[in-house]
PDB file of C-alpha atoms in Angstrom:
ATOM      1  CA  MET Z  88      79.730 167.490 244.300  1.00 39.00           C
ATOM      2  CA  ARG Z  89      78.168 164.349 242.857  1.00 35.00           C
ATOM      3  CA  ALA Z  90      78.092 162.764 246.331  1.00 36.00           C
ATOM      4  CA  GLU Z  91      76.300 165.829 247.730  1.00 35.00           C
ATOM      5  CA  ARG Z  92      73.729 165.716 244.939  1.00 37.00           C
ATOM      6  CA  HIS Z  93      73.054 162.025 245.534  1.00 39.00           C
ATOM      7  CA  ALA Z  94      72.765 162.665 249.251  1.00 37.00           C
ATOM      8  CA  ALA Z  95      70.209 165.381 248.595  1.00 36.00           C
ATOM      9  CA  LEU Z  96      68.142 162.976 246.525  1.00 36.00           C
ATOM     10  CA  LEU Z  97      68.172 160.172 249.082  1.00 35.00           C
ATOM     11  CA  PRO Z  98      65.217 161.435 251.163  1.00 41.00           C
ATOM     12  CA  GLY Z  99      63.024 161.645 248.058  1.00 43.00           C
ATOM     13  CA  ARG Z 100      64.080 158.187 246.973  1.00 43.00           C
ATOM     14  CA  ARG Z 101      63.395 156.762 250.422  1.00 45.00           C
ATOM     15  CA  SER Z 102      59.980 158.441 250.419  1.00 51.00           C
ATOM     16  CA  ARG Z 103      59.067 156.929 247.049  1.00 52.00           C
ATOM     17  CA  ALA Z 104      60.282 153.521 248.180  1.00 51.00           C
ATOM     18  CA  VAL Z 105      58.160 153.730 251.329  1.00 53.00           C
ATOM     19  CA  GLU Z 106      55.108 154.784 249.325  1.00 56.00           C
ATOM     20  CA  LEU Z 107      55.665 151.880 246.936  1.00 54.00           C
ATOM     21  CA  GLY Z 108      56.002 149.479 249.856  1.00 57.00           C
ATOM     22  CA  TRP Z 109      52.749 150.572 251.471  1.00 55.00           C
ATOM     23  CA  LEU Z 110      50.978 150.478 248.125  1.00 58.00           C
ATOM     24  CA  LEU Z 111      52.070 146.887 247.542  1.00 58.00           C
ATOM     25  CA  VAL Z 112      51.096 145.933 251.083  1.00 58.00           C
ATOM     26  CA  GLY Z 113      47.607 147.378 250.622  1.00 62.00           C
ATOM     27  CA  LEU Z 114      47.048 145.691 247.272  1.00 59.00           C
ATOM     28  CA  GLY Z 115      48.463 142.421 248.566  1.00 62.00           C
ATOM     29  CA  ALA Z 116      46.168 142.472 251.599  1.00 63.00           C
ATOM     30  CA  LEU Z 117      43.123 143.182 249.437  1.00 61.00           C
ATOM     31  CA  ALA Z 118      44.069 140.451 246.956  1.00 60.00           C
ATOM     32  CA  ALA Z 119      44.684 137.928 249.759  1.00 64.00           C
ATOM     33  CA  LEU Z 120      41.342 138.756 251.365  1.00 62.00           C
ATOM     34  CA  ALA Z 121      39.499 138.412 248.059  1.00 58.00           C
ATOM     35  CA  THR Z 122      41.226 135.107 247.270  1.00 59.00           C
ATOM     36  CA  LEU Z 123      40.577 133.570 250.685  1.00 58.00           C
ATOM     37  CA  ALA Z 124      36.966 134.742 250.754  1.00 58.00           C
ATOM     38  CA  ARG Z 125      36.491 133.752 247.090  1.00 61.00           C
ATOM     39  CA  VAL Z 126      34.693 136.997 246.383  1.00 67.00           C
ATOM     40  CA  ARG Z 127      35.052 137.679 242.670  1.00 73.00           C
ATOM     41  CA  ALA Z 128      33.896 141.283 243.029  1.00 76.00           C
ATOM     42  CA  LEU Z 129      36.798 142.037 245.391  1.00 75.00           C
ATOM     43  CA  LEU Z 130      39.204 140.322 243.011  1.00 73.00           C
ATOM     44  CA  TRP Z 131      38.052 142.546 240.158  1.00 76.00           C
ATOM     45  CA  VAL Z 132      38.337 145.618 242.400  1.00 77.00           C
ATOM     46  CA  ALA Z 133      41.907 144.634 243.268  1.00 75.00           C
ATOM     47  CA  CYS Z 134      42.572 144.006 239.561  1.00 76.00           C
ATOM     48  CA  ALA Z 135      41.296 147.489 238.671  1.00 76.00           C
ATOM     49  CA  LEU Z 136      43.441 149.123 241.356  1.00 75.00           C
ATOM     50  CA  SER Z 137      46.461 147.149 240.197  1.00 76.00           C
ATOM     51  CA  THR Z 138      45.800 148.288 236.638  1.00 75.00           C
ATOM     52  CA  VAL Z 139      45.800 151.889 237.837  1.00 73.00           C
ATOM     53  CA  CYS Z 140      49.173 151.231 239.454  1.00 74.00           C
ATOM     54  CA  ALA Z 141      50.464 150.021 236.070  1.00 75.00           C
ATOM     55  CA  PHE Z 142      49.702 153.416 234.525  1.00 72.00           C
ATOM     56  CA  GLY Z 143      52.730 154.470 232.494  1.00 74.00           C
ATOM     57  CA  LEU Z 144      54.162 150.961 231.991  1.00 77.00           C
ATOM     58  CA  LEU Z 145      54.081 151.237 228.198  1.00 75.00           C
ATOM     59  CA  MET Z 146      55.767 154.645 228.336  1.00 75.00           C
ATOM     60  CA  ASP Z 147      58.481 153.218 230.584  1.00 77.00           C
ATOM     61  CA  VAL Z 148      59.092 150.368 228.140  1.00 76.00           C
ATOM     62  CA  ILE Z 149      59.341 152.789 225.206  1.00 73.00           C
ATOM     63  CA  THR Z 150      61.709 155.022 227.185  1.00 73.00           C
ATOM     64  CA  LEU Z 151      63.819 151.994 228.080  1.00 73.00           C
ATOM     65  CA  MET Z 152      64.009 150.989 224.418  1.00 69.00           C
ATOM     66  CA  VAL Z 153      64.943 154.483 223.256  1.00 66.00           C
ATOM     67  CA  ASN Z 154      67.168 155.802 226.068  1.00 66.00           C
ATOM     68  CA  GLN Z 155      68.324 152.498 227.619  1.00 67.00           C
ATOM     69  CA  THR Z 156      67.124 153.805 230.990  1.00 71.00           C
ATOM     70  CA  VAL Z 157      63.932 154.886 232.742  1.00 71.00           C
ATOM     71  CA  ASP Z 158      63.065 158.173 234.399  1.00 70.00           C
ATOM     72  CA  SER Z 159      62.506 156.516 237.792  1.00 74.00           C
ATOM     73  CA  GLY Z 160      63.482 153.024 238.879  1.00 75.00           C
ATOM     74  CA  THR Z 161      60.888 153.082 241.654  1.00 75.00           C
ATOM     75  CA  GLY Z 162      58.171 154.200 239.254  1.00 76.00           C
ATOM     76  CA  PHE Z 163      59.107 151.505 236.762  1.00 79.00           C
ATOM     77  CA  ALA Z 164      58.976 148.867 239.503  1.00 80.00           C
ATOM     78  CA  LYS Z 165      55.520 150.105 240.552  1.00 76.00           C
ATOM     79  CA  ASN Z 166      54.227 150.003 236.983  1.00 78.00           C
ATOM     80  CA  ALA Z 167      55.682 146.550 236.295  1.00 80.00           C
ATOM     81  CA  LEU Z 168      54.364 145.038 239.529  1.00 79.00           C
ATOM     82  CA  GLY Z 169      50.984 146.653 238.911  1.00 77.00           C
ATOM     83  CA  GLY Z 170      50.790 145.087 235.457  1.00 79.00           C
ATOM     84  CA  ILE Z 171      51.816 141.644 236.709  1.00 81.00           C
ATOM     85  CA  GLY Z 172      49.348 141.891 239.581  1.00 77.00           C
ATOM     86  CA  ALA Z 173      46.505 142.899 237.257  1.00 78.00           C
ATOM     87  CA  VAL Z 174      47.104 139.868 235.033  1.00 78.00           C
ATOM     88  CA  LEU Z 175      47.312 137.438 237.964  1.00 78.00           C
ATOM     89  CA  LEU Z 176      44.229 138.875 239.686  1.00 76.00           C
ATOM     90  CA  ALA Z 177      42.198 138.779 236.470  1.00 77.00           C
ATOM     91  CA  ALA Z 178      43.232 135.158 235.911  1.00 77.00           C
ATOM     92  CA  THR Z 179      42.254 134.283 239.483  1.00 77.00           C
ATOM     93  CA  ALA Z 180      38.880 135.997 239.152  1.00 74.00           C
ATOM     94  CA  ARG Z 181      38.103 134.184 235.913  1.00 73.00           C
ATOM     95  CA  ALA Z 182      39.280 130.832 237.288  1.00 72.00           C
ATOM     96  CA  GLY Z 183      36.311 130.744 239.653  1.00 59.00           C
ATOM     97  CA  ASP Z 184      33.956 130.820 236.679  1.00 55.00           C
ATOM     98  CA  ALA Z 185      36.017 128.657 234.353  1.00 51.00           C
ATOM     99  CA  ARG Z 186      34.067 126.572 231.834  1.00 54.00           C
ATOM    100  CA  PRO Z 187      35.375 124.016 229.369  1.00 53.00           C
ATOM    101  CA  ALA Z 188      36.286 125.489 226.009  1.00 53.00           C
ATOM    102  CA  THR Z 189      33.262 124.046 224.217  1.00 56.00           C
ATOM    103  CA  GLY Z 190      31.583 125.469 221.174  1.00 61.00           C
ATOM    104  CA  ALA Z 191      32.951 126.592 217.851  1.00 69.00           C
ATOM    105  CA  ARG Z 192      34.964 129.652 217.018  1.00 75.00           C
ATOM    106  CA  PRO Z 193      32.822 132.097 215.002  1.00 82.00           C
ATOM    107  CA  GLU Z 194      33.654 132.809 211.402  1.00 85.00           C
ATOM    108  CA  PRO Z 195      36.032 135.768 210.860  1.00 88.00           C
ATOM    109  CA  SER Z 196      34.047 138.967 210.536  1.00 90.00           C
ATOM    110  CA  PRO Z 197      34.788 142.674 210.354  1.00 93.00           C
ATOM    111  CA  ALA Z 198      33.834 145.095 213.092  1.00 94.00           C
ATOM    112  CA  SER Z 199      30.828 147.370 212.824  1.00 94.00           C
ATOM    113  CA  ARG Z 200      30.836 150.652 210.933  1.00 95.00           C
ATOM    114  CA  ASP Z 201      31.096 152.679 214.146  1.00 95.00           C
ATOM    115  CA  VAL Z 202      34.195 150.752 215.238  1.00 96.00           C
ATOM    116  CA  HIS Z 203      35.731 151.300 211.802  1.00 96.00           C
ATOM    117  CA  LEU Z 204      35.119 155.036 212.147  1.00 97.00           C
ATOM    118  CA  ALA Z 205      36.797 155.000 215.566  1.00 96.00           C
ATOM    119  CA  ALA Z 206      39.811 153.184 214.071  1.00 96.00           C
ATOM    120  CA  CYS Z 207      40.044 155.738 211.260  1.00 97.00           C
ATOM    121  CA  ALA Z 208      39.956 158.550 213.823  1.00 97.00           C
ATOM    122  CA  GLY Z 209      42.730 156.873 215.816  1.00 96.00           C
ATOM    123  CA  THR Z 210      44.819 156.545 212.660  1.00 96.00           C
ATOM    124  CA  ALA Z 211      44.225 160.143 211.574  1.00 96.00           C
ATOM    125  CA  ALA Z 212      45.274 161.393 215.022  1.00 95.00           C
ATOM    126  CA  PHE Z 213      48.758 159.980 214.439  1.00 94.00           C
ATOM    127  CA  VAL Z 214      49.273 161.826 211.142  1.00 94.00           C
ATOM    128  CA  PRO Z 215      50.370 165.184 212.683  1.00 94.00           C
ATOM    129  CA  TYR Z 216      52.478 163.304 215.256  1.00 93.00           C
ATOM    130  CA  ALA Z 217      54.248 161.248 212.592  1.00 91.00           C
ATOM    131  CA  ALA Z 218      54.737 164.342 210.411  1.00 92.00           C
ATOM    132  CA  MET Z 219      56.339 166.203 213.332  1.00 93.00           C
ATOM    133  CA  LYS Z 220      58.667 163.317 214.135  1.00 90.00           C
ATOM    134  CA  VAL Z 221      59.657 162.720 210.523  1.00 89.00           C
ATOM    135  CA  THR Z 222      60.357 166.436 210.085  1.00 91.00           C
ATOM    136  CA  TRP Z 223      62.932 166.254 212.871  1.00 89.00           C
ATOM    137  CA  ALA Z 224      64.307 162.932 211.601  1.00 86.00           C
ATOM    138  CA  VAL Z 225      65.062 164.340 208.131  1.00 87.00           C
ATOM    139  CA  GLY Z 226      66.719 167.451 209.595  1.00 87.00           C
ATOM    140  CA  GLY Z 227      63.849 169.919 209.385  1.00 91.00           C
ATOM    141  CA  THR Z 228      62.727 172.437 212.003  1.00 93.00           C
ATOM    142  CA  PHE Z 229      59.479 172.350 213.963  1.00 92.00           C
ATOM    143  CA  ALA Z 230      58.385 174.291 217.050  1.00 90.00           C
ATOM    144  CA  GLY Z 231      61.656 176.209 217.012  1.00 91.00           C
ATOM    145  CA  VAL Z 232      63.846 173.093 217.259  1.00 90.00           C
ATOM    146  CA  SER Z 233      65.854 171.681 214.358  1.00 90.00           C
ATOM    147  CA  GLY Z 234      66.464 168.033 213.664  1.00 85.00           C
ATOM    148  CA  GLU Z 235      70.149 168.444 214.456  1.00 87.00           C
ATOM    149  CA  GLU Z 236      69.346 169.939 217.858  1.00 88.00           C
ATOM    150  CA  MET Z 237      66.885 167.134 218.568  1.00 85.00           C
ATOM    151  CA  LEU Z 238      69.514 164.527 217.684  1.00 82.00           C
ATOM    152  CA  THR Z 239      72.092 166.215 219.914  1.00 84.00           C
ATOM    153  CA  LYS Z 240      69.668 166.236 222.840  1.00 81.00           C
ATOM    154  CA  ALA Z 241      68.869 162.587 222.222  1.00 77.00           C
ATOM    155  CA  GLU Z 242      72.565 161.721 222.398  1.00 77.00           C
ATOM    156  CA  GLU Z 243      72.923 163.725 225.625  1.00 76.00           C
ATOM    157  CA  ASN Z 244      69.961 161.853 227.117  1.00 71.00           C
ATOM    158  CA  GLY Z 245      71.577 158.490 226.351  1.00 71.00           C
ATOM    159  CA  ALA Z 246      69.528 157.360 223.348  1.00 71.00           C
ATOM    160  CA  SER Z 247      70.214 153.800 222.261  1.00 71.00           C
ATOM    161  CA  GLY Z 248      72.369 152.960 219.274  1.00 75.00           C
ATOM    162  CA  LEU Z 249      69.334 151.637 217.406  1.00 73.00           C
ATOM    163  CA  TRP Z 250      67.471 154.931 217.885  1.00 75.00           C
ATOM    164  CA  LEU Z 251      70.482 156.924 216.667  1.00 76.00           C
ATOM    165  CA  ALA Z 252      70.982 154.587 213.696  1.00 77.00           C
ATOM    166  CA  LEU Z 253      67.357 155.009 212.633  1.00 76.00           C
ATOM    167  CA  ALA Z 254      67.678 158.783 213.013  1.00 76.00           C
ATOM    168  CA  SER Z 255      70.751 158.783 210.782  1.00 74.00           C
ATOM    169  CA  TRP Z 256      68.642 157.081 208.101  1.00 79.00           C
ATOM    170  CA  GLY Z 257      65.900 159.690 208.408  1.00 75.00           C
ATOM    171  CA  LEU Z 258      63.603 157.416 210.447  1.00 78.00           C
ATOM    172  CA  ASP Z 259      62.091 158.112 213.847  1.00 81.00           C
ATOM    173  CA  ALA Z 260      61.603 155.191 216.246  1.00 81.00           C
ATOM    174  CA  THR Z 261      58.403 156.558 217.770  1.00 84.00           C
ATOM    175  CA  ALA Z 262      56.902 157.149 214.303  1.00 86.00           C
ATOM    176  CA  LEU Z 263      57.616 153.495 213.483  1.00 87.00           C
ATOM    177  CA  LEU Z 264      55.952 152.451 216.753  1.00 88.00           C
ATOM    178  CA  ALA Z 265      52.940 154.545 215.760  1.00 90.00           C
ATOM    179  CA  ALA Z 266      52.797 152.645 212.439  1.00 92.00           C
ATOM    180  CA  LEU Z 267      52.847 149.346 214.358  1.00 93.00           C
ATOM    181  CA  GLY Z 268      50.046 150.683 216.538  1.00 93.00           C
ATOM    182  CA  VAL Z 269      47.929 151.437 213.472  1.00 95.00           C
ATOM    183  CA  PHE Z 270      48.650 147.921 212.148  1.00 95.00           C
ATOM    184  CA  LEU Z 271      47.421 146.472 215.456  1.00 95.00           C
ATOM    185  CA  LEU Z 272      44.334 148.694 215.375  1.00 96.00           C
ATOM    186  CA  PHE Z 273      43.229 147.471 211.950  1.00 96.00           C
ATOM    187  CA  GLY Z 274      44.084 143.885 212.832  1.00 95.00           C
ATOM    188  CA  LEU Z 275      41.490 144.134 215.590  1.00 96.00           C
ATOM    189  CA  ILE Z 276      38.708 145.276 213.272  1.00 96.00           C
ATOM    190  CA  ARG Z 277      39.409 143.309 210.077  1.00 94.00           C
ATOM    191  CA  PRO Z 278      38.986 139.550 209.446  1.00 93.00           C
ATOM    192  CA  TRP Z 279      42.731 139.085 208.836  1.00 92.00           C
ATOM    193  CA  GLY Z 280      43.201 139.764 212.537  1.00 92.00           C
ATOM    194  CA  GLN Z 281      41.363 136.505 213.286  1.00 93.00           C
ATOM    195  CA  VAL Z 282      42.942 134.281 210.613  1.00 92.00           C
ATOM    196  CA  PHE Z 283      46.553 134.664 209.483  1.00 90.00           C
ATOM    197  CA  PRO Z 284      46.636 135.973 205.885  1.00 87.00           C
ATOM    198  CA  ARG Z 285      48.440 134.096 203.111  1.00 85.00           C
ATOM    199  CA  TRP Z 286      51.486 136.363 203.143  1.00 83.00           C
ATOM    200  CA  THR Z 287      52.427 134.998 206.590  1.00 83.00           C
ATOM    201  CA  LEU Z 288      53.727 131.874 204.788  1.00 81.00           C
ATOM    202  CA  PHE Z 289      53.315 128.699 206.879  1.00 84.00           C
ATOM    203  CA  LEU Z 290      50.887 130.447 209.260  1.00 85.00           C
ATOM    204  CA  GLY Z 291      48.493 131.386 206.455  1.00 82.00           C
ATOM    205  CA  GLY Z 292      44.961 130.143 207.060  1.00 83.00           C
ATOM    206  CA  ARG Z 293      45.500 129.306 210.733  1.00 89.00           C
ATOM    207  CA  ARG Z 294      43.479 130.915 213.512  1.00 91.00           C
ATOM    208  CA  VAL Z 295      45.113 133.819 215.314  1.00 92.00           C
ATOM    209  CA  PRO Z 296      45.202 133.125 219.078  1.00 91.00           C
ATOM    210  CA  ARG Z 297      42.974 135.660 220.826  1.00 89.00           C
ATOM    211  CA  TRP Z 298      45.701 136.637 223.293  1.00 87.00           C
ATOM    212  CA  LEU Z 299      48.123 137.604 220.511  1.00 91.00           C
ATOM    213  CA  PRO Z 300      46.401 140.877 219.486  1.00 93.00           C
ATOM    214  CA  LEU Z 301      44.457 141.404 222.720  1.00 91.00           C
ATOM    215  CA  THR Z 302      47.514 141.475 225.014  1.00 87.00           C
ATOM    216  CA  PRO Z 303      49.238 144.490 223.388  1.00 89.00           C
ATOM    217  CA  ALA Z 304      45.848 146.076 222.714  1.00 92.00           C
ATOM    218  CA  LEU Z 305      44.752 145.958 226.354  1.00 87.00           C
ATOM    219  CA  ILE Z 306      48.158 147.146 227.599  1.00 85.00           C
ATOM    220  CA  GLY Z 307      48.175 149.999 225.096  1.00 88.00           C
ATOM    221  CA  ALA Z 308      44.591 150.997 225.831  1.00 89.00           C
ATOM    222  CA  ALA Z 309      45.125 150.951 229.597  1.00 84.00           C
ATOM    223  CA  THR Z 310      48.196 153.186 229.209  1.00 84.00           C
ATOM    224  CA  LEU Z 311      47.583 155.506 226.267  1.00 88.00           C
ATOM    225  CA  ALA Z 312      43.913 156.316 226.828  1.00 89.00           C
ATOM    226  CA  PRO Z 313      44.225 157.737 230.382  1.00 87.00           C
ATOM    227  CA  TYR Z 314      47.658 159.225 229.658  1.00 87.00           C
ATOM    228  CA  GLY Z 315      46.377 161.013 226.568  1.00 91.00           C
ATOM    229  CA  VAL Z 316      43.018 162.103 227.996  1.00 92.00           C
ATOM    230  CA  LEU Z 317      44.574 163.541 231.158  1.00 90.00           C
ATOM    231  CA  GLY Z 318      47.307 165.149 229.056  1.00 92.00           C
ATOM    232  CA  VAL Z 319      44.758 166.782 226.751  1.00 95.00           C
ATOM    233  CA  GLY Z 320      42.984 168.150 229.813  1.00 94.00           C
ATOM    234  CA  TYR Z 321      46.274 169.634 231.018  1.00 93.00           C
ATOM    235  CA  CYS Z 322      46.889 171.164 227.574  1.00 94.00           C
ATOM    236  CA  ALA Z 323      43.410 172.681 227.608  1.00 95.00           C
ATOM    237  CA  LEU Z 324      44.113 174.287 230.989  1.00 95.00           C
ATOM    238  CA  ALA Z 325      47.414 175.618 229.660  1.00 94.00           C
ATOM    239  CA  THR Z 326      45.711 177.002 226.558  1.00 94.00           C
ATOM    240  CA  VAL Z 327      43.279 179.090 228.625  1.00 93.00           C
ATOM    241  CA  GLY Z 328      46.102 180.240 230.911  1.00 90.00           C
ATOM    242  CA  ALA Z 329      45.106 178.276 234.018  1.00 92.00           C
ATOM    243  CA  VAL Z 330      48.506 176.543 234.141  1.00 91.00           C
ATOM    244  CA  ARG Z 331      51.832 177.140 232.457  1.00 90.00           C
ATOM    245  CA  VAL Z 332      53.716 174.565 230.407  1.00 89.00           C
ATOM    246  CA  PRO Z 333      57.469 174.757 231.073  1.00 90.00           C
ATOM    247  CA  PRO Z 334      59.450 175.271 227.850  1.00 89.00           C
ATOM    248  CA  GLY Z 335      61.834 172.389 228.529  1.00 84.00           C
ATOM    249  CA  ASP Z 336      63.995 171.855 225.438  1.00 84.00           C
ATOM    250  CA  PHE Z 337      61.916 174.254 223.324  1.00 90.00           C
ATOM    251  CA  PRO Z 338      62.457 177.994 222.837  1.00 92.00           C
ATOM    252  CA  SER Z 339      59.161 178.996 224.488  1.00 92.00           C
ATOM    253  CA  SER Z 340      56.197 177.643 226.409  1.00 91.00           C
ATOM    254  CA  ALA Z 341      54.021 178.143 223.311  1.00 93.00           C
ATOM    255  CA  ASP Z 342      56.256 175.794 221.309  1.00 93.00           C
ATOM    256  CA  ALA Z 343      56.174 173.206 224.083  1.00 93.00           C
ATOM    257  CA  LEU Z 344      52.380 173.495 224.269  1.00 94.00           C
ATOM    258  CA  LEU Z 345      52.062 172.966 220.509  1.00 95.00           C
ATOM    259  CA  VAL Z 346      54.141 169.784 220.645  1.00 94.00           C
ATOM    260  CA  SER Z 347      52.152 168.613 223.691  1.00 94.00           C
ATOM    261  CA  TRP Z 348      48.855 169.081 221.876  1.00 96.00           C
ATOM    262  CA  ILE Z 349      50.104 167.041 218.904  1.00 95.00           C
ATOM    263  CA  GLY Z 350      51.568 164.203 220.973  1.00 93.00           C
ATOM    264  CA  LEU Z 351      48.997 163.918 223.749  1.00 94.00           C
ATOM    265  CA  GLY Z 352      46.096 164.464 221.360  1.00 95.00           C
ATOM    266  CA  ALA Z 353      47.327 161.532 219.258  1.00 95.00           C
ATOM    267  CA  PHE Z 354      47.678 159.315 222.339  1.00 94.00           C
ATOM    268  CA  ALA Z 355      44.195 160.237 223.573  1.00 94.00           C
ATOM    269  CA  VAL Z 356      42.317 159.588 220.331  1.00 96.00           C
ATOM    270  CA  TYR Z 357      44.308 156.462 219.505  1.00 96.00           C
ATOM    271  CA  GLY Z 358      43.962 155.103 223.052  1.00 93.00           C
ATOM    272  CA  VAL Z 359      40.175 155.470 222.979  1.00 95.00           C
ATOM    273  CA  ALA Z 360      40.014 153.937 219.477  1.00 96.00           C
ATOM    274  CA  LEU Z 361      42.179 151.027 220.630  1.00 95.00           C
ATOM    275  CA  THR Z 362      39.847 150.450 223.579  1.00 94.00           C
ATOM    276  CA  VAL Z 363      36.807 150.347 221.291  1.00 96.00           C
ATOM    277  CA  ALA Z 364      38.532 148.035 218.792  1.00 96.00           C
ATOM    278  CA  ALA Z 365      39.778 145.670 221.511  1.00 94.00           C
ATOM    279  CA  ARG Z 366      36.269 145.359 222.958  1.00 94.00           C
ATOM    280  CA  SER Z 367      34.853 144.643 219.507  1.00 95.00           C
ATOM    281  CA  TYR Z 368      37.501 141.968 218.846  1.00 95.00           C
ATOM    282  CA  TRP Z 369      36.867 140.398 222.250  1.00 92.00           C
ATOM    283  CA  LEU Z 370      33.143 140.079 221.540  1.00 91.00           C
ATOM    284  CA  ARG Z 371      33.487 138.929 217.939  1.00 92.00           C
ATOM    285  CA  THR Z 372      35.943 136.122 218.733  1.00 91.00           C
ATOM    286  CA  ARG Z 373      34.109 134.484 221.637  1.00 86.00           C
ATOM    287  CA  ARG Z 374      33.247 130.835 221.173  1.00 77.00           C
ATOM    288  CA  VAL Z 375      29.700 130.159 220.016  1.00 68.00           C
ATOM    289  CA  GLY Z 376      27.575 127.419 221.579  1.00 60.00           C
ATOM    290  CA  PRO Z 377      25.286 124.954 219.793  1.00 57.00           C
ATOM    291  CA  ASN Z 378      22.373 127.422 219.864  1.00 55.00           C
ATOM    292  CA  GLY Z 379      24.429 130.057 218.055  1.00 53.00           C
ATOM    293  CA  ALA Z 380      24.927 132.188 221.174  1.00 53.00           C
ATOM    294  CA  PRO Z 381      28.235 133.052 222.822  1.00 55.00           C
ATOM    295  CA  ARG Z 382      29.320 130.712 225.615  1.00 51.00           C
ATOM    296  CA  GLY Z 383      27.357 131.296 228.790  1.00 45.00           C
ATOM    297  CA  VAL Z 384      24.261 132.725 227.027  1.00 44.00           C
ATOM    298  CA  GLU Z 385      21.189 130.527 227.409  1.00 40.00           C
ATOM    299  CA  SER Z 386      18.992 129.666 224.442  1.00 40.00           C
ATOM    300  CA  GLY Z 387      15.659 131.402 223.949  1.00 40.00           C
ATOM    301  CA  PRO Z 388      12.172 129.912 224.190  1.00 39.00           C
ATOM    302  CA  PRO Z 389      11.060 127.088 221.865  1.00 39.00           C
ATOM    303  CA  GLY Z 390      10.751 128.173 218.257  1.00 40.00           C
ATOM    304  CA  TYR Z 391      13.629 130.628 218.498  1.00 37.00           C
ATOM    305  CA  ARG Z 392      17.270 130.407 217.593  1.00 42.00           C
ATOM    306  CA  CYS Z 393      19.845 132.672 219.164  1.00 44.00           C
ATOM    307  CA  ARG Z 394      22.304 134.141 216.722  1.00 46.00           C
ATOM    308  CA  THR Z 395      25.048 136.680 217.078  1.00 49.00           C
ATOM    309  CA  ASP Z 396      25.545 139.923 215.268  1.00 50.00           C
ATOM    310  CA  ARG Z 397      28.902 141.237 214.091  1.00 48.00           C
ATOM    311  CA  GLN Z 398      29.698 142.451 217.585  1.00 48.00           C
ATOM    312  CA  GLY Z 399      29.157 138.998 219.035  1.00 45.00           C
ATOM    313  CA  ARG Z 400      25.943 139.994 220.842  1.00 45.00           C
ATOM    314  CA  PRO Z 401      23.151 137.415 220.874  1.00 42.00           C
ATOM    315  CA  SER Z 402      20.045 138.270 218.873  1.00 37.00           C
ATOM    316  CA  ASP Z 403      16.925 136.060 218.894  1.00 32.00           C
ATOM    317  CA  GLN Z 404      15.445 135.239 215.519  1.00 36.00           C
ATOM    318  CA  ARG Z 405      12.415 133.005 214.938  1.00 35.00           C
ATOM    319  CA  LEU Z 406      13.116 129.789 213.085  1.00 35.00           C
ATOM    320  CA  ARG Z 407      11.444 129.551 209.721  1.00 36.00           C
ATOM    321  CA  GLY Z 408       9.021 126.702 209.306  1.00 37.00           C
ATOM    322  CA  PRO Z 409       6.765 125.052 211.877  1.00 36.00           C
ATOM    323  CA  ALA Z 410       7.936 125.016 215.441  1.00 38.00           C
ATOM    324  CA  GLY Z 411       8.568 121.638 217.041  1.00 34.00           C
TER     325      GLY Z 411
END
């Protein structure tokens, strides 16, 4: 019986493998053409397409951590190769415009008020999600499913020993990951995300490398924002009756829709907030040239000095005193 089932799945697996092969061939041809022609615009186009191919990489990694397996090996390979390709293509595109790392690092500064509001919204969006997960972890019932039933289903799906150990202590792994995500979000908007605080012992007072917070932030934003926004759109269609959400492990479609709204809504709001915070951090941590402007920004006319605001954008201000 198992052999027959695997045989029935082979055509679908072959089809996905062929699609993956042609996708890689197309991206590889575009990347090779852009590299040989030294056209940065084509390189960035290939980078964007490769990033789209990496959609779902973060979810695959989380699934691998929790269940010790992924839903689709072919899909995981596509996402991983898309992520690697995006990084390599972006590095190649920037190499053509590489400049020496001159200029000083700006002083640590907080993000603007609007970015802080976005971060607060992203944090608040995780509150219902964390409450739902903790309710199941402590043995409560939500959306018609008890914590015991959720634990049993997790064991049947091959959850890792770490996930089961945390659940036995009343902790949910995804709720802890959400807490880490909030920590990353506020690290991007507060000065302690640019200089290690004193409680980090021997690292206290040292500059935080830009890639350290930006790497997980960009990966998370590229995955969670589109995943959540598209998911919210699907939930909206299901709410008005245009589509039907399958009940899955829940007693009814209404229960499944409620859980989808909570989870996907949190991913959407947090993903957008993470995108805004990452952009703000990127701008605020750029090196500043002798004229007070970010690298690559020319100085203004005589009698002016170019400064930067909290977002790292240059702003011309007249020098006080007589002009030279």
